[in-house]
Amino acid sequence: MNGLSTVLIVVGLFFVGGIISFVKQKMPASLITLMSVGAALCIVTGLLQMEV
């Protein structure tokens, strides 16, 4: 793993924590959807960037 992939995965997991918090606070669904897409993109990009 290089530094960029690690950062992207950590940011994606941070967004997942935010999504869980926003669901508990009953925030608007559009905001939760937008954060879900961002989290998924960060995690997938981080996994694809890994040098195996």
Coordinates of C-alpha atoms in Angstrom, one line a residue, residues 8-47:
L8 CA -8.2 7.4 0.5
I9 CA -9.3 4.3 2.5
V10 CA -9.1 6.2 5.8
V11 CA -11.1 9.2 4.3
G12 CA -13.7 6.7 3.0
L13 CA -14.1 5.1 6.4
F14 CA -14.4 8.5 8.0
F15 CA -17.2 9.3 5.6
V16 CA -18.9 6.0 6.6
G17 CA -18.8 7.1 10.2
G18 CA -20.3 10.4 9.2
I19 CA -23.1 8.6 7.3
I20 CA -23.9 6.5 10.4
S21 CA -24.1 9.7 12.5
F22 CA -26.2 11.5 9.9
V23 CA -28.7 8.6 9.7
K24 CA -29.0 8.7 13.5
Q25 CA -29.6 12.5 13.4
K26 CA -32.3 12.0 10.7
M27 CA -30.5 14.3 8.2
P28 CA -31.9 14.7 4.7
A29 CA -31.6 11.6 2.5
S30 CA -30.0 13.5 -0.3
L31 CA -27.0 14.4 1.9
I32 CA -26.7 10.8 3.1
T33 CA -26.8 9.6 -0.5
L34 CA -24.1 12.1 -1.5
M35 CA -21.8 11.1 1.3
S36 CA -22.4 7.4 0.5
V37 CA -21.3 8.0 -3.1
G38 CA -18.2 9.9 -1.9
A39 CA -17.3 7.2 0.7
A40 CA -17.7 4.4 -1.9
L41 CA -15.6 6.3 -4.4
C42 CA -12.8 6.9 -1.9
I43 CA -12.7 3.3 -0.7
V44 CA -12.9 1.8 -4.2
T45 CA -10.2 4.2 -5.5
G46 CA -8.0 3.4 -2.5
L47 CA -8.4 -0.3 -3.1

